[in-house]
Coordinates of C-alpha atoms in Angstrom, one line a residue:
M15 CA -42.9 -21.2 -20.9
V16 CA -41.6 -20.6 -24.1
L17 CA -38.1 -20.3 -24.6
K18 CA -36.3 -18.1 -27.6
P19 CA -33.9 -20.3 -29.5
I20 CA -30.8 -17.8 -28.7
I21 CA -31.6 -18.6 -25.0
K22 CA -32.4 -22.8 -25.8
N23 CA -28.9 -22.7 -27.6
S24 CA -27.2 -20.4 -24.6
L25 CA -28.5 -23.3 -22.2
L26 CA -27.0 -26.1 -23.8
A27 CA -24.0 -24.5 -24.9
L28 CA -23.4 -24.0 -20.9
A29 CA -24.4 -27.9 -20.6
L30 CA -21.9 -28.8 -23.6
A31 CA -19.3 -26.4 -21.4
G32 CA -19.8 -28.9 -18.2
L33 CA -19.5 -31.8 -20.3
V34 CA -15.5 -30.4 -21.8
A35 CA -14.7 -29.2 -18.6
C36 CA -14.7 -33.1 -17.1
E37 CA -11.2 -34.2 -17.3
T38 CA -10.6 -38.2 -18.1
V39 CA -8.1 -39.2 -15.7
Q40 CA -6.6 -43.0 -14.6
T41 CA -6.5 -42.3 -10.8
T42 CA -4.8 -46.2 -10.1
Q43 CA -3.2 -48.4 -11.5
G44 CA -5.0 -51.6 -12.1
G45 CA -3.0 -54.1 -9.8
A46 CA -3.6 -58.2 -9.9
V47 CA -7.1 -57.1 -9.2
G48 CA -7.3 -55.4 -12.5
I49 CA -9.2 -52.1 -11.9
D50 CA -8.5 -50.0 -15.1
R51 CA -11.9 -47.8 -15.7
K52 CA -11.3 -44.3 -16.6
Q53 CA -12.8 -41.4 -14.8
Q54 CA -14.5 -38.3 -15.7
M55 CA -13.9 -35.8 -13.1
L56 CA -14.8 -32.0 -12.9
V57 CA -14.6 -31.2 -9.2
S58 CA -10.5 -30.9 -8.3
S59 CA -8.6 -33.5 -6.2
A60 CA -7.2 -30.1 -4.2
E61 CA -11.1 -29.1 -3.3
M62 CA -12.3 -32.9 -2.4
D63 CA -8.9 -32.7 0.0
A64 CA -9.5 -29.8 1.3
A65 CA -12.8 -30.2 2.1
S66 CA -12.5 -33.7 3.7
S67 CA -9.9 -32.3 6.1
K68 CA -11.8 -29.7 7.3
E69 CA -14.9 -32.0 8.0
Y70 CA -12.7 -35.3 9.2
A71 CA -11.4 -32.0 11.6
Q72 CA -15.1 -31.2 12.6
V73 CA -15.8 -34.7 13.3
L74 CA -13.0 -35.5 15.6
A75 CA -13.3 -32.2 17.8
E76 CA -17.3 -33.2 17.9
A77 CA -15.9 -36.9 18.9
K78 CA -13.2 -35.6 21.7
S79 CA -15.5 -32.8 22.8
K80 CA -18.3 -36.1 24.0
G81 CA -15.6 -38.5 25.2
L82 CA -15.8 -40.8 22.4
L83 CA -12.5 -40.2 20.3
N84 CA -9.7 -43.2 20.7
R85 CA -11.3 -43.6 24.4
N86 CA -9.9 -47.8 24.3
A87 CA -6.2 -47.9 23.7
A88 CA -5.9 -51.3 22.6
Q89 CA -8.4 -50.5 20.1
V90 CA -6.9 -47.8 19.1
Q91 CA -3.2 -49.5 19.0
R92 CA -5.2 -52.9 17.1
V93 CA -6.5 -50.4 14.3
R94 CA -3.3 -48.2 13.9
N95 CA -1.2 -51.7 14.0
I96 CA -3.0 -53.1 11.0
A97 CA -3.1 -49.4 8.6
S98 CA 0.8 -49.5 8.9
R99 CA 1.2 -53.0 7.2
L100 CA -2.1 -51.9 4.2
I101 CA -0.8 -47.9 4.0
P102 CA 2.7 -49.0 2.0
Q103 CA 0.7 -51.6 0.2
T104 CA -1.1 -48.4 -1.7
G105 CA 2.2 -47.3 -3.5
V106 CA 0.9 -50.5 -5.7
F107 CA -2.7 -48.6 -7.0
R108 CA -0.8 -45.0 -7.0
P109 CA 2.5 -44.5 -5.3
D110 CA 1.4 -40.1 -4.7
A111 CA -0.6 -42.2 -1.8
L112 CA 2.4 -43.1 0.4
K113 CA 2.8 -39.4 1.0
W114 CA -0.9 -38.4 1.8
N115 CA -1.0 -37.2 5.0
W116 CA -2.5 -40.8 6.4
E117 CA -4.3 -40.4 9.9
V118 CA -6.1 -43.0 11.6
N119 CA -8.4 -42.8 14.6
V120 CA -11.1 -44.6 16.3
L121 CA -14.7 -43.4 17.4
S122 CA -17.0 -45.4 19.9
S123 CA -20.4 -45.4 18.5
D124 CA -22.5 -48.4 18.2
E125 CA -22.6 -48.0 14.3
T126 CA -21.2 -51.3 12.0
N127 CA -18.8 -48.5 10.2
A128 CA -15.7 -47.1 9.3
W129 CA -14.8 -45.0 6.8
C130 CA -11.4 -43.1 4.7
M131 CA -12.2 -39.9 3.4
P132 CA -10.0 -38.2 0.2
G133 CA -6.3 -38.2 1.1
G134 CA -6.1 -40.9 3.4
K135 CA -8.2 -40.0 6.7
I136 CA -9.5 -42.8 8.4
A137 CA -12.1 -43.4 11.2
V138 CA -13.1 -47.0 12.5
Y139 CA -16.1 -47.3 14.9
T140 CA -16.0 -49.5 17.9
G141 CA -19.2 -51.2 17.0
L142 CA -18.0 -52.9 13.9
I143 CA -15.0 -54.0 16.3
E144 CA -17.6 -55.3 18.8
K145 CA -20.7 -56.3 17.5
L146 CA -19.0 -58.7 14.7
K147 CA -16.2 -59.5 17.2
I148 CA -13.8 -58.8 14.0
S149 CA -11.0 -60.7 13.6
D150 CA -7.5 -58.3 12.4
D151 CA -8.1 -60.2 8.6
E152 CA -11.7 -59.5 8.6
L153 CA -10.9 -55.7 10.3
A154 CA -7.8 -55.5 7.0
A155 CA -10.5 -55.9 4.7
V156 CA -13.2 -53.4 5.9
M157 CA -9.9 -50.9 6.2
G158 CA -8.2 -51.5 2.8
H159 CA -12.0 -51.7 1.1
E160 CA -12.5 -48.0 2.6
I161 CA -8.4 -46.7 2.1
A162 CA -9.7 -47.5 -2.0
H163 CA -12.6 -45.6 -2.3
A164 CA -9.6 -42.9 -1.2
L165 CA -7.7 -44.3 -4.2
R166 CA -9.7 -44.4 -6.4
E167 CA -11.4 -41.2 -5.8
H168 CA -14.7 -42.5 -5.6
A169 CA -16.5 -39.2 -3.6
R170 CA -14.4 -36.8 -6.0
E171 CA -16.3 -38.7 -9.2
R172 CA -19.7 -38.8 -7.3
A173 CA -19.5 -35.0 -6.9
S174 CA -18.0 -34.5 -10.2
Q175 CA -21.3 -36.9 -11.6
Q176 CA -23.9 -35.0 -9.7
V177 CA -22.8 -31.2 -10.8
V178 CA -22.7 -32.4 -14.0
A179 CA -26.3 -34.0 -13.6
N180 CA -27.4 -30.9 -12.0
S181 CA -26.6 -28.7 -14.5
A182 CA -27.9 -31.2 -17.3
I183 CA -31.1 -31.5 -15.3
S184 CA -32.0 -27.9 -14.7
I185 CA -31.5 -27.1 -18.1
G186 CA -34.1 -29.9 -19.3
A187 CA -36.2 -28.9 -16.6
A188 CA -35.9 -24.9 -18.5
L189 CA -36.2 -25.8 -21.9
L190 CA -39.0 -28.2 -21.1
G191 CA -41.0 -25.6 -18.9
L192 CA -41.3 -28.1 -16.0
G193 CA -39.7 -25.8 -13.1
D194 CA -39.0 -27.8 -10.0
V195 CA -41.2 -31.2 -10.4
G196 CA -39.4 -31.6 -13.9
K197 CA -36.7 -31.2 -11.6
Q198 CA -37.0 -33.7 -8.7
G199 CA -38.2 -35.8 -11.7
G200 CA -34.7 -35.8 -13.2
Q201 CA -32.7 -36.7 -9.9
Y202 CA -35.2 -39.7 -9.9
L203 CA -34.0 -40.7 -13.1
Y204 CA -30.7 -40.0 -12.8
M205 CA -30.3 -42.1 -9.6
G206 CA -32.1 -44.6 -11.2
L207 CA -30.1 -45.3 -14.3
M208 CA -26.7 -43.7 -13.0
G209 CA -26.7 -42.4 -9.8
L210 CA -27.3 -46.0 -8.0
P211 CA -25.6 -48.0 -11.1
N212 CA -22.3 -46.0 -10.5
S213 CA -22.7 -46.5 -6.9
R214 CA -22.7 -50.2 -6.5
A215 CA -19.7 -50.4 -9.5
N216 CA -17.7 -48.3 -7.1
E217 CA -18.4 -50.6 -3.8
T218 CA -17.6 -53.4 -6.0
E219 CA -14.4 -51.7 -7.2
A220 CA -13.1 -51.0 -3.6
D221 CA -14.3 -54.8 -2.5
R222 CA -11.6 -55.6 -5.3
I223 CA -9.0 -53.6 -4.8
G224 CA -9.7 -53.9 -0.4
V225 CA -8.6 -57.6 -0.8
E226 CA -5.6 -56.9 -3.1
L227 CA -4.2 -54.5 -0.1
A228 CA -4.9 -56.9 2.2
A229 CA -3.1 -59.7 1.0
R230 CA -0.3 -57.8 0.1
G231 CA -0.4 -56.6 4.1
G232 CA -0.2 -60.2 5.2
Y233 CA -3.6 -60.6 5.6
D234 CA -5.8 -63.7 4.1
P235 CA -8.2 -62.1 2.3
K236 CA -10.6 -64.7 2.6
A237 CA -11.9 -62.9 5.0
A238 CA -13.7 -60.3 3.4
V239 CA -16.0 -63.3 2.9
T240 CA -16.5 -64.1 6.5
L241 CA -16.5 -60.7 6.9
W242 CA -19.8 -60.0 4.5
Q243 CA -21.3 -63.4 5.4
K244 CA -21.1 -61.6 9.3
M245 CA -22.6 -58.2 8.5
A246 CA -25.6 -60.4 6.5
S247 CA -26.0 -62.6 10.0
L248 CA -26.6 -59.0 11.9
G249 CA -30.1 -59.0 10.1
G250 CA -32.3 -56.3 8.6
E251 CA -34.4 -56.2 4.9
E252 CA -31.9 -55.4 1.8
P253 CA -33.5 -52.8 -0.1
M254 CA -34.5 -54.1 -3.7
K255 CA -30.6 -53.8 -6.1
F256 CA -32.1 -51.0 -8.4
M257 CA -32.7 -49.1 -5.4
S258 CA -29.5 -49.8 -3.3
T259 CA -25.9 -47.5 -3.3
H260 CA -24.3 -51.3 -2.3
P261 CA -24.7 -54.5 -4.1
S262 CA -26.2 -56.7 -2.2
S263 CA -24.4 -59.2 0.5
S264 CA -25.4 -62.5 -2.0
E265 CA -23.4 -60.6 -4.8
R266 CA -20.8 -59.3 -2.9
I267 CA -19.8 -62.2 -1.4
A268 CA -19.7 -64.3 -4.4
D269 CA -17.4 -61.9 -5.8
L270 CA -14.9 -61.3 -3.2
T271 CA -14.6 -65.3 -3.1
V272 CA -13.6 -65.2 -6.8
Y273 CA -10.9 -61.9 -5.8
A274 CA -9.9 -63.2 -3.1
Q275 CA -8.3 -66.3 -5.0
R276 CA -7.1 -64.1 -7.1
V277 CA -5.0 -62.2 -4.7
E278 CA -4.6 -65.3 -2.2
P279 CA -0.5 -66.0 -4.4
L280 CA 0.5 -62.3 -3.0
Y281 CA -0.6 -63.6 0.8
Q282 CA 1.1 -66.7 0.8
Q283 CA 4.3 -64.7 -0.6
T284 CA 3.6 -62.0 2.5
R285 CA 3.3 -65.0 4.9
R286 CA 6.9 -66.7 3.1
R287 CA 8.7 -63.4 3.8

């Protein structure tokens, strides 16, 4: 397939327009852990918040219909108590987060999982609590990590990157006449060179902000280390680094050890109040 120069120029113009439309933002202040990376956003916060609120409502409705929503009152109260100490600390990183419509719920599931959607929609799975026999300090580390993803708007950032990547891949495949095979190859190349490395970097940012939120909330930041030691003990072979969305357990433990020490004075100050 041969494209005429005018068509090629139009496609290139579209690609450049997508890049220019990206907005450079600083979603959070650096905090004691010093997260100061600027981000390129193409998708708006309003779009992400609206989509997240709709998805969260659907998840809760499905869980409620199956009797899996907030089934254990003691667990729910425990999780919400921890959230009540972490959420006020978010203002250190972005003051507007204090005005978010935060929601905190517990879902009965064997998954060792938790998440926080854009806008402060939190869910903790009972499998995380029960399988790890998790302490309050460790649970604060998990929740702080998930809250950090929302503060940094990592979901919005990934969506923006994917929009730009998809445009560039489609245009490149068209220019080279590669069709769907070329698009698939472009996706693999993008994920290997940018997508997965960016995902791992986001996880590290969330780890570091998470330990600071926990420390400022009065939870021992060193618990993030014991948490990942427990997670590693669950077993299961980790994928090779270049194929993984997350850093390896050993890398996370090493990094969290350093940053837990960095925010230890904040924890000690909180304890003395």
